[in-house]
PDB file of C-alpha atoms and ligand atoms in Angstrom:
ATOM      1  CA  MET A   1      89.408  92.891  89.699  1.00 97.00           C
ATOM      2  CA  TYR A   2      92.854  94.745  89.116  1.00 98.00           C
ATOM      3  CA  LEU A   3      94.989  96.590  92.005  1.00 98.00           C
ATOM      4  CA  GLY A   4      97.095  99.947  91.051  1.00 98.00           C
ATOM      5  CA  VAL A   5      99.257 100.271  93.455  1.00 98.00           C
ATOM      6  CA  ASN A   6     100.146 103.975  94.000  1.00 98.00           C
ATOM      7  CA  ILE A   7     103.270 104.939  95.139  1.00 98.00           C
ATOM      8  CA  ASP A   8     103.549 108.299  95.411  1.00 97.00           C
ATOM      9  CA  HIS A   9     103.483 108.036  99.240  1.00 97.00           C
ATOM     10  CA  ILE A  10     106.956 106.322  99.395  1.00 98.00           C
ATOM     11  CA  ALA A  11     108.629 109.583  97.935  1.00 98.00           C
ATOM     12  CA  VAL A  12     105.774 111.701 100.373  1.00 97.00           C
ATOM     13  CA  LEU A  13     107.816 110.104 103.556  1.00 96.00           C
ATOM     14  CA  ARG A  14     110.886 110.243 101.892  1.00 97.00           C
ATOM     15  CA  GLU A  15     110.144 114.210 100.037  1.00 96.00           C
ATOM     16  CA  ALA A  16     109.276 115.059 104.129  1.00 96.00           C
ATOM     17  CA  ARG A  17     113.289 115.381 104.180  1.00 95.00           C
ATOM     18  CA  LYS A  18     114.124 115.356 101.545  1.00 94.00           C
ATOM     19  CA  VAL A  19     117.026 112.111 101.607  1.00 95.00           C
ATOM     20  CA  ALA A  20     117.422 109.068  99.894  1.00 95.00           C
ATOM     21  CA  ASP A  21     114.730 106.899 101.608  1.00 96.00           C
ATOM     22  CA  PRO A  22     112.443 105.298 100.614  1.00 97.00           C
ATOM     23  CA  ASP A  23     112.982 104.927  97.158  1.00 98.00           C
ATOM     24  CA  PRO A  24     109.566 103.624  95.196  1.00 98.00           C
ATOM     25  CA  LEU A  25     111.963 102.334  93.456  1.00 98.00           C
ATOM     26  CA  ASP A  26     112.449  99.400  95.330  1.00 98.00           C
ATOM     27  CA  ALA A  27     108.761  98.633  96.011  1.00 98.00           C
ATOM     28  CA  LEU A  28     108.456  97.354  92.287  1.00 98.00           C
ATOM     29  CA  SER A  29     109.465  93.997  92.619  1.00 98.00           C
ATOM     30  CA  ILE A  30     107.967  94.060  96.031  1.00 98.00           C
ATOM     31  CA  CYS A  31     104.502  95.120  93.675  1.00 98.00           C
ATOM     32  CA  LYS A  32     104.704  92.777  91.722  1.00 98.00           C
ATOM     33  CA  ARG A  33     105.417  89.892  94.163  1.00 98.00           C
ATOM     34  CA  ALA A  34     102.174  90.909  96.202  1.00 98.00           C
ATOM     35  CA  GLY A  35     100.092  90.275  92.933  1.00 98.00           C
ATOM     36  CA  ALA A  36      99.233  94.044  92.506  1.00 98.00           C
ATOM     37  CA  ASP A  37      98.193  94.778  88.593  1.00 98.00           C
ATOM     38  CA  GLN A  38      99.897  97.998  87.786  1.00 98.00           C
ATOM     39  CA  ILE A  39     101.625 100.540  89.139  1.00 98.00           C
ATOM     40  CA  THR A  40     100.643 104.303  89.204  1.00 98.00           C
ATOM     41  CA  ILE A  41     103.021 107.001  89.924  1.00 98.00           C
ATOM     42  CA  HIS A  42     101.724 110.926  89.707  1.00 97.00           C
ATOM     43  CA  LEU A  43     104.291 113.645  88.951  1.00 97.00           C
ATOM     44  CA  ARG A  44     103.296 116.545  89.457  1.00 96.00           C
ATOM     45  CA  GLU A  45     103.415 119.798  88.429  1.00 94.00           C
ATOM     46  CA  ASP A  46     105.225 120.735  91.419  1.00 94.00           C
ATOM     47  CA  ARG A  47     107.165 117.473  91.714  1.00 95.00           C
ATOM     48  CA  ARG A  48     107.188 118.164  95.799  1.00 94.00           C
ATOM     49  CA  HIS A  49     106.619 113.743  95.862  1.00 96.00           C
ATOM     50  CA  MET A  50     107.239 112.184  93.305  1.00 97.00           C
ATOM     51  CA  GLN A  51     110.123 113.526  91.617  1.00 97.00           C
ATOM     52  CA  ASP A  52     111.468 113.068  86.666  1.00 98.00           C
ATOM     53  CA  SER A  53     113.962 110.821  87.793  1.00 98.00           C
ATOM     54  CA  ASP A  54     111.355 108.661  89.946  1.00 98.00           C
ATOM     55  CA  ALA A  55     109.397 108.603  86.668  1.00 98.00           C
ATOM     56  CA  GLU A  56     111.866 108.308  83.928  1.00 98.00           C
ATOM     57  CA  ASN A  57     113.379 104.657  86.727  1.00 98.00           C
ATOM     58  CA  ILE A  58     110.057 103.266  87.079  1.00 98.00           C
ATOM     59  CA  ILE A  59     108.990 103.746  83.773  1.00 98.00           C
ATOM     60  CA  ALA A  60     111.905 101.849  82.516  1.00 98.00           C
ATOM     61  CA  LEU A  61     112.325  99.238  85.487  1.00 98.00           C
ATOM     62  CA  SER A  62     108.952  97.957  86.112  1.00 98.00           C
ATOM     63  CA  THR A  63     108.058  94.599  85.081  1.00 97.00           C
ATOM     64  CA  LEU A  64     103.498  95.601  85.491  1.00 98.00           C
ATOM     65  CA  PRO A  65     102.434  98.467  83.570  1.00 98.00           C
ATOM     66  CA  VAL A  66     102.469 101.645  84.458  1.00 98.00           C
ATOM     67  CA  ASN A  67     100.128 104.528  84.886  1.00 98.00           C
ATOM     68  CA  LEU A  68     101.621 108.004  85.203  1.00 98.00           C
ATOM     69  CA  GLU A  69      98.670 110.493  86.560  1.00 98.00           C
ATOM     70  CA  CYS A  70      99.395 114.023  85.206  1.00 97.00           C
ATOM     71  CA  ALA A  71      97.565 117.509  84.929  1.00 96.00           C
ATOM     72  CA  THR A  72      97.118 117.901  81.321  1.00 95.00           C
ATOM     73  CA  GLU A  73      99.812 121.131  80.924  1.00 95.00           C
ATOM     74  CA  PRO A  74     101.982 120.608  77.205  1.00 96.00           C
ATOM     75  CA  SER A  75     104.979 119.722  79.470  1.00 97.00           C
ATOM     76  CA  MET A  76     103.485 117.162  81.272  1.00 97.00           C
ATOM     77  CA  ILE A  77     102.345 115.479  78.314  1.00 98.00           C
ATOM     78  CA  ASP A  78     105.625 116.119  76.790  1.00 98.00           C
ATOM     79  CA  ILE A  79     107.299 113.863  79.290  1.00 98.00           C
ATOM     80  CA  ALA A  80     104.605 111.444  79.390  1.00 98.00           C
ATOM     81  CA  CYS A  81     105.290 111.330  75.442  1.00 98.00           C
ATOM     82  CA  LYS A  82     108.488 111.407  76.039  1.00 98.00           C
ATOM     83  CA  LEU A  83     108.917 108.588  78.804  1.00 98.00           C
ATOM     84  CA  ARG A  84     105.629 105.908  77.697  1.00 98.00           C
ATOM     85  CA  PRO A  85     103.886 104.321  80.083  1.00 98.00           C
ATOM     86  CA  HIS A  86     101.615 101.460  79.462  1.00 98.00           C
ATOM     87  CA  ARG A  87      98.807 104.303  80.743  1.00 98.00           C
ATOM     88  CA  VAL A  88      98.260 108.116  81.857  1.00 98.00           C
ATOM     89  CA  THR A  89      95.277 109.548  83.550  1.00 98.00           C
ATOM     90  CA  LEU A  90      94.579 112.518  83.580  1.00 97.00           C
ATOM     91  CA  VAL A  91      93.495 114.210  86.978  1.00 96.00           C
ATOM     92  CA  PRO A  92      92.712 118.334  87.052  1.00 94.00           C
ATOM     93  CA  GLU A  93      96.109 119.981  89.549  1.00 84.00           C
ATOM     94  CA  LYS A  94      95.564 122.600  92.383  1.00 73.00           C
ATOM     95  CA  ARG A  95      98.800 123.865  93.798  1.00 64.00           C
ATOM     96  CA  GLU A  96      97.245 124.467  96.878  1.00 65.00           C
ATOM     97  CA  GLU A  97      95.316 120.703  97.170  1.00 67.00           C
ATOM     98  CA  VAL A  98      97.038 118.392  99.879  1.00 67.00           C
ATOM     99  CA  THR A  99      96.084 115.217  97.452  1.00 68.00           C
ATOM    100  CA  THR A 100      93.486 114.961  93.815  1.00 67.00           C
ATOM    101  CA  GLU A 101      90.887 116.378  95.587  1.00 70.00           C
ATOM    102  CA  GLY A 102      88.016 116.341  92.477  1.00 79.00           C
ATOM    103  CA  GLY A 103      87.305 115.226  89.079  1.00 87.00           C
ATOM    104  CA  LEU A 104      88.968 116.940  85.933  1.00 91.00           C
ATOM    105  CA  SER A 105      86.257 119.477  84.487  1.00 85.00           C
ATOM    106  CA  VAL A 106      85.736 116.853  81.394  1.00 83.00           C
ATOM    107  CA  GLU A 107      83.294 119.854  80.187  1.00 77.00           C
ATOM    108  CA  GLY A 108      85.323 122.966  80.803  1.00 73.00           C
ATOM    109  CA  GLU A 109      88.603 121.608  79.306  1.00 77.00           C
ATOM    110  CA  GLN A 110      87.848 120.220  76.383  1.00 84.00           C
ATOM    111  CA  PRO A 111      90.419 121.786  73.182  1.00 88.00           C
ATOM    112  CA  LYS A 112      93.470 121.415  76.046  1.00 91.00           C
ATOM    113  CA  LEU A 113      92.180 117.765  76.992  1.00 95.00           C
ATOM    114  CA  LYS A 114      92.336 117.349  72.798  1.00 95.00           C
ATOM    115  CA  GLU A 115      95.337 117.689  72.474  1.00 96.00           C
ATOM    116  CA  ALA A 116      96.830 115.711  75.678  1.00 97.00           C
ATOM    117  CA  ILE A 117      94.613 112.542  74.423  1.00 98.00           C
ATOM    118  CA  LYS A 118      95.821 113.166  70.843  1.00 97.00           C
ATOM    119  CA  ARG A 119      99.534 113.905  71.495  1.00 98.00           C
ATOM    120  CA  LEU A 120      99.279 110.643  73.999  1.00 98.00           C
ATOM    121  CA  GLN A 121      97.477 108.772  71.650  1.00 98.00           C
ATOM    122  CA  ALA A 122      99.436 108.680  68.973  1.00 98.00           C
ATOM    123  CA  GLU A 123     102.366 107.475  71.289  1.00 97.00           C
ATOM    124  CA  GLU A 124      99.426 104.602  71.568  1.00 97.00           C
ATOM    125  CA  ILE A 125      99.509 104.922  75.078  1.00 98.00           C
ATOM    126  CA  GLU A 126      96.161 104.867  76.748  1.00 98.00           C
ATOM    127  CA  VAL A 127      94.540 107.493  77.740  1.00 98.00           C
ATOM    128  CA  SER A 128      92.201 107.181  81.421  1.00 98.00           C
ATOM    129  CA  LEU A 129      90.235 110.011  82.556  1.00 97.00           C
ATOM    130  CA  PHE A 130      90.166 110.967  86.368  1.00 97.00           C
ATOM    131  CA  ILE A 131      86.873 112.442  86.589  1.00 96.00           C
ATOM    132  CA  ASP A 132      84.120 112.518  89.313  1.00 96.00           C
ATOM    133  CA  PRO A 133      81.487 110.351  88.936  1.00 97.00           C
ATOM    134  CA  THR A 134      78.350 112.216  87.122  1.00 96.00           C
ATOM    135  CA  LEU A 135      76.880 111.142  83.740  1.00 96.00           C
ATOM    136  CA  THR A 136      77.915 114.420  82.200  1.00 95.00           C
ATOM    137  CA  ALA A 137      81.441 113.659  83.143  1.00 96.00           C
ATOM    138  CA  VAL A 138      81.460 109.833  81.591  1.00 97.00           C
ATOM    139  CA  LYS A 139      79.142 111.520  78.507  1.00 95.00           C
ATOM    140  CA  ALA A 140      81.953 114.157  78.009  1.00 95.00           C
ATOM    141  CA  SER A 141      84.633 111.872  78.248  1.00 96.00           C
ATOM    142  CA  GLU A 142      82.851 109.385  75.992  1.00 95.00           C
ATOM    143  CA  ASP A 143      82.896 112.590  73.325  1.00 93.00           C
ATOM    144  CA  LEU A 144      86.535 112.730  73.929  1.00 94.00           C
ATOM    145  CA  ASP A 145      87.140 108.749  72.867  1.00 94.00           C
ATOM    146  CA  VAL A 146      89.654 108.217  76.056  1.00 97.00           C
ATOM    147  CA  GLU A 147      89.741 104.311  76.056  1.00 97.00           C
ATOM    148  CA  TRP A 148      89.236 104.248  80.737  1.00 98.00           C
ATOM    149  CA  ILE A 149      88.336 107.018  82.940  1.00 98.00           C
ATOM    150  CA  GLU A 150      88.419 106.681  86.726  1.00 98.00           C
ATOM    151  CA  PHE A 151      85.951 107.533  89.677  1.00 98.00           C
ATOM    152  CA  HIS A 152      87.124 109.638  91.892  1.00 97.00           C
ATOM    153  CA  THR A 153      85.481 108.356  94.487  1.00 97.00           C
ATOM    154  CA  GLY A 154      86.464 111.088  97.330  1.00 95.00           C
ATOM    155  CA  LYS A 155      82.897 111.193  98.135  1.00 94.00           C
ATOM    156  CA  TYR A 156      81.645 107.774  98.706  1.00 97.00           C
ATOM    157  CA  ALA A 157      84.965 107.906 101.345  1.00 96.00           C
ATOM    158  CA  ASN A 158      84.494 110.326 102.874  1.00 92.00           C
ATOM    159  CA  ILE A 159      81.187 109.462 103.508  1.00 92.00           C
ATOM    160  CA  TYR A 160      82.132 106.316 104.377  1.00 94.00           C
ATOM    161  CA  ALA A 161      84.333 107.747 107.100  1.00 90.00           C
ATOM    162  CA  MET A 162      81.776 109.790 108.277  1.00 86.00           C
ATOM    163  CA  LEU A 163      79.423 106.910 109.252  1.00 88.00           C
ATOM    164  CA  TYR A 164      81.910 104.672 110.759  1.00 87.00           C
ATOM    165  CA  SER A 165      85.068 106.445 112.032  1.00 75.00           C
ATOM    166  CA  ASN A 166      84.614 108.827 115.375  1.00 71.00           C
ATOM    167  CA  LEU A 167      82.679 111.437 113.655  1.00 57.00           C
ATOM    168  CA  SER A 168      84.895 114.420 116.459  1.00 59.00           C
ATOM    169  CA  LYS A 169      88.185 112.594 115.210  1.00 53.00           C
ATOM    170  CA  THR A 170      87.669 112.517 111.326  1.00 53.00           C
ATOM    171  CA  HIS A 171      88.966 115.570 108.894  1.00 52.00           C
ATOM    172  CA  HIS A 172      86.433 114.396 107.152  1.00 54.00           C
ATOM    173  CA  SER A 173      83.370 115.555 109.085  1.00 55.00           C
ATOM    174  CA  ILE A 174      82.232 118.002 106.498  1.00 57.00           C
ATOM    175  CA  PRO A 175      80.054 121.320 108.907  1.00 57.00           C
ATOM    176  CA  GLU A 176      77.167 121.304 107.558  1.00 52.00           C
ATOM    177  CA  LEU A 177      75.953 117.426 107.492  1.00 55.00           C
ATOM    178  CA  GLU A 178      75.855 117.323 110.938  1.00 60.00           C
ATOM    179  CA  LEU A 179      73.586 113.888 110.199  1.00 63.00           C
ATOM    180  CA  SER A 180      72.380 111.299 111.835  1.00 79.00           C
ATOM    181  CA  ARG A 181      73.359 107.918 111.245  1.00 81.00           C
ATOM    182  CA  LYS A 182      70.793 106.907 109.110  1.00 83.00           C
ATOM    183  CA  ILE A 183      70.939 109.892 106.697  1.00 88.00           C
ATOM    184  CA  LEU A 184      74.325 109.400 106.431  1.00 89.00           C
ATOM    185  CA  LYS A 185      73.801 105.219 105.073  1.00 93.00           C
ATOM    186  CA  GLN A 186      71.271 106.280 103.100  1.00 94.00           C
ATOM    187  CA  MET A 187      73.713 108.860 101.292  1.00 94.00           C
ATOM    188  CA  LEU A 188      75.944 105.708 100.776  1.00 96.00           C
ATOM    189  CA  GLN A 189      73.645 103.669  98.956  1.00 97.00           C
ATOM    190  CA  ASP A 190      72.898 106.453  96.668  1.00 97.00           C
ATOM    191  CA  GLU A 191      77.026 106.934  96.179  1.00 98.00           C
ATOM    192  CA  LEU A 192      77.344 103.082  95.867  1.00 98.00           C
ATOM    193  CA  CYS A 193      73.958 103.263  93.181  1.00 98.00           C
ATOM    194  CA  ASN A 194      74.984 106.518  91.748  1.00 98.00           C
ATOM    195  CA  LEU A 195      78.920 104.497  90.990  1.00 98.00           C
ATOM    196  CA  ARG A 196      76.877 101.193  89.449  1.00 98.00           C
ATOM    197  CA  LEU A 197      74.839 102.532  87.030  1.00 98.00           C
ATOM    198  CA  LEU A 198      77.326 105.693  85.622  1.00 98.00           C
ATOM    199  CA  SER A 199      79.798 102.047  85.539  1.00 98.00           C
ATOM    200  CA  CYS A 200      77.222 100.434  83.486  1.00 98.00           C
ATOM    201  CA  ASP A 201      76.494 103.919  80.999  1.00 98.00           C
ATOM    202  CA  ALA A 202      80.401 104.112  80.881  1.00 98.00           C
ATOM    203  CA  MET A 203      81.036 100.559  79.696  1.00 97.00           C
ATOM    204  CA  GLU A 204      77.745 100.807  77.251  1.00 97.00           C
ATOM    205  CA  PHE A 205      79.476 103.213  75.745  1.00 97.00           C
ATOM    206  CA  GLY A 206      82.734 101.063  75.695  1.00 97.00           C
ATOM    207  CA  LEU A 207      84.729 102.797  78.001  1.00 98.00           C
ATOM    208  CA  ARG A 208      86.854 100.782  80.128  1.00 98.00           C
ATOM    209  CA  VAL A 209      86.691 101.410  84.214  1.00 98.00           C
ATOM    210  CA  ALA A 210      88.642 102.004  87.120  1.00 98.00           C
ATOM    211  CA  ALA A 211      88.058 103.515  90.711  1.00 98.00           C
ATOM    212  CA  GLY A 212      90.067 105.503  92.866  1.00 98.00           C
ATOM    213  CA  HIS A 213      91.170 107.910  96.055  1.00 97.00           C
ATOM    214  CA  GLY A 214      90.594 107.737  99.442  1.00 97.00           C
ATOM    215  CA  LEU A 215      89.710 103.248  99.594  1.00 98.00           C
ATOM    216  CA  ASN A 216      90.894 100.884 102.485  1.00 98.00           C
ATOM    217  CA  MET A 217      90.703  97.704 103.699  1.00 98.00           C
ATOM    218  CA  GLN A 218      87.760  98.794 105.862  1.00 96.00           C
ATOM    219  CA  ASN A 219      85.519 100.379 102.587  1.00 97.00           C
ATOM    220  CA  VAL A 220      86.898  98.949  99.482  1.00 98.00           C
ATOM    221  CA  SER A 221      84.285  95.927  99.909  1.00 97.00           C
ATOM    222  CA  ASP A 222      81.182  97.492  98.650  1.00 97.00           C
ATOM    223  CA  ILE A 223      82.862  99.106  95.408  1.00 98.00           C
ATOM    224  CA  VAL A 224      84.499  95.501  95.197  1.00 98.00           C
ATOM    225  CA  GLU A 225      80.900  94.398  94.152  1.00 98.00           C
ATOM    226  CA  ILE A 226      80.157  96.772  90.903  1.00 98.00           C
ATOM    227  CA  GLU A 227      81.287  94.330  88.343  1.00 97.00           C
ATOM    228  CA  THR A 228      81.770  96.595  86.003  1.00 98.00           C
ATOM    229  CA  ILE A 229      84.424  98.608  87.612  1.00 98.00           C
ATOM    230  CA  GLU A 230      87.736  96.399  86.827  1.00 98.00           C
ATOM    231  CA  GLU A 231      90.351  97.696  88.519  1.00 98.00           C
ATOM    232  CA  LEU A 232      90.675 100.322  91.733  1.00 98.00           C
ATOM    233  CA  ASN A 233      94.002 102.651  92.421  1.00 98.00           C
ATOM    234  CA  ILE A 234      94.769 102.242  96.051  1.00 98.00           C
ATOM    235  CA  GLY A 235      97.754 104.439  97.399  1.00 98.00           C
ATOM    236  CA  GLN A 236      97.115 105.627 100.974  1.00 97.00           C
ATOM    237  CA  SER A 237      96.442 103.537 102.903  1.00 98.00           C
ATOM    238  CA  ILE A 238      98.296 100.625 101.322  1.00 98.00           C
ATOM    239  CA  ILE A 239     101.577 103.115 102.374  1.00 98.00           C
ATOM    240  CA  ALA A 240     100.310 103.641 105.928  1.00 97.00           C
ATOM    241  CA  ARG A 241      99.465 100.245 106.599  1.00 98.00           C
ATOM    242  CA  SER A 242     102.508  98.927 105.054  1.00 98.00           C
ATOM    243  CA  VAL A 243     104.339 101.166 108.177  1.00 97.00           C
ATOM    244  CA  TYR A 244     103.281  98.129 110.885  1.00 98.00           C
ATOM    245  CA  VAL A 245     102.758  95.377 107.843  1.00 98.00           C
ATOM    246  CA  GLY A 246     105.252  95.682 106.071  1.00 98.00           C
ATOM    247  CA  LEU A 247     104.627  96.645 102.008  1.00 98.00           C
ATOM    248  CA  GLU A 248     104.183  92.708 100.645  1.00 98.00           C
ATOM    249  CA  GLN A 249     101.201  91.965 103.281  1.00 98.00           C
ATOM    250  CA  ALA A 250      99.814  95.697 102.674  1.00 98.00           C
ATOM    251  CA  ILE A 251      99.386  94.283  99.387  1.00 98.00           C
ATOM    252  CA  LEU A 252      98.239  91.059  99.849  1.00 98.00           C
ATOM    253  CA  ASP A 253      95.982  92.030 102.035  1.00 98.00           C
ATOM    254  CA  ILE A 254      94.203  94.732 100.425  1.00 98.00           C
ATOM    255  CA  LYS A 255      94.129  92.239  97.286  1.00 98.00           C
ATOM    256  CA  SER A 256      92.463  89.579  99.077  1.00 98.00           C
ATOM    257  CA  LYS A 257      89.750  91.683  99.319  1.00 98.00           C
ATOM    258  CA  LEU A 258      89.513  92.788  95.739  1.00 98.00           C
ATOM    259  CA  ILE A 259      88.368  88.542  94.977  1.00 96.00           C
ATOM    260  CA  ARG A 260      84.983  88.681  93.435  1.00 90.00           C
TER     261      ARG A 260
HETATM  262  N1  PXP B   1      93.798 107.569  91.711  1.00 89.49           N
HETATM  263  C1  PXP B   1      94.327 108.853  90.932  1.00 89.49           C
HETATM  264  C2  PXP B   1      93.654 109.272  89.506  1.00 89.49           C
HETATM  265  C3  PXP B   1      94.772 109.838  91.814  1.00 89.49           C
HETATM  266  O1  PXP B   1      94.950 110.759  91.826  1.00 89.49           O
HETATM  267  C4  PXP B   1      94.678 108.574  93.323  1.00 89.49           C
HETATM  268  C5  PXP B   1      95.492 109.405  94.221  1.00 89.49           C
HETATM  269  O2  PXP B   1      94.792 110.723  95.351  1.00 89.49           O
HETATM  270  C6  PXP B   1      94.433 107.278  93.734  1.00 89.49           C
HETATM  271  C7  PXP B   1      94.231 106.816  92.658  1.00 89.49           C
HETATM  272  C8  PXP B   1      94.690 106.612  94.628  1.00 89.49           C
HETATM  273  O3  PXP B   1      93.966 107.629  96.113  1.00 89.49           O
HETATM  274  P1  PXP B   1      94.744 106.835  97.531  1.00 89.49           P
HETATM  275  O4  PXP B   1      95.852 107.733  97.806  1.00 89.49           O
HETATM  276  O5  PXP B   1      93.371 108.051  98.541  1.00 89.49           O
HETATM  277  O6  PXP B   1      94.305 105.579  97.864  1.00 89.49           O
END
């Protein structure tokens, strides 16, 4: 199973002080050495983490394919078309959110998405849509004729965290879901089943399937068992672990969990 290492969180650390270090560019050779298959970066409209110069340098110098995540705004598509990464993953963006909390509203934004996809594909850039795992979103993605979809695994990761961490400590806990472990276990199985069925549907529609958000050393194994998911994009948990074990080891460790 392919691993895209999302190196945004290196820029998060740098921008916390607005200094020059750590530079995400320095991560490229380490990611490659550790067996990453792809570099994933997110150029946000407010540039709060990755800067234009990061995206330019990473895309120009990476020897691994780069997957650039960005919003569907025409100004972002201009940049993507100019930089020409291997793939662009279109993601929803809300300034107030800490991270990408959900998938694209694929049905709701058809004209804007169509235009963005047309422009990117004209540059021979593969297009992926970051979507919630619903049949409506999968069907809408098929209609949009993209190469890839990426399932947002946030719901799965949240249920997993509620089930296996100290519930009082997780910021993921949802107040109305004061649920017993039995119910949480069932919810987890249902979500895995949903991801499995939808990725089969997507494959039958001719879409390639990636997944990501909130995946880590603990919760990734059940996702790896879904054979129709080809690739995972993982960021925060890798960079967080690298504080203790180093980036190369953190990638090697998660990569070892992706072996089928
Ligand atoms: N895939 C996409 C499209 C994302 O936007 C993100 C970041 O939210 C990720 C994967 C990686 O998520 P995380 O940093 O939680 O591993």
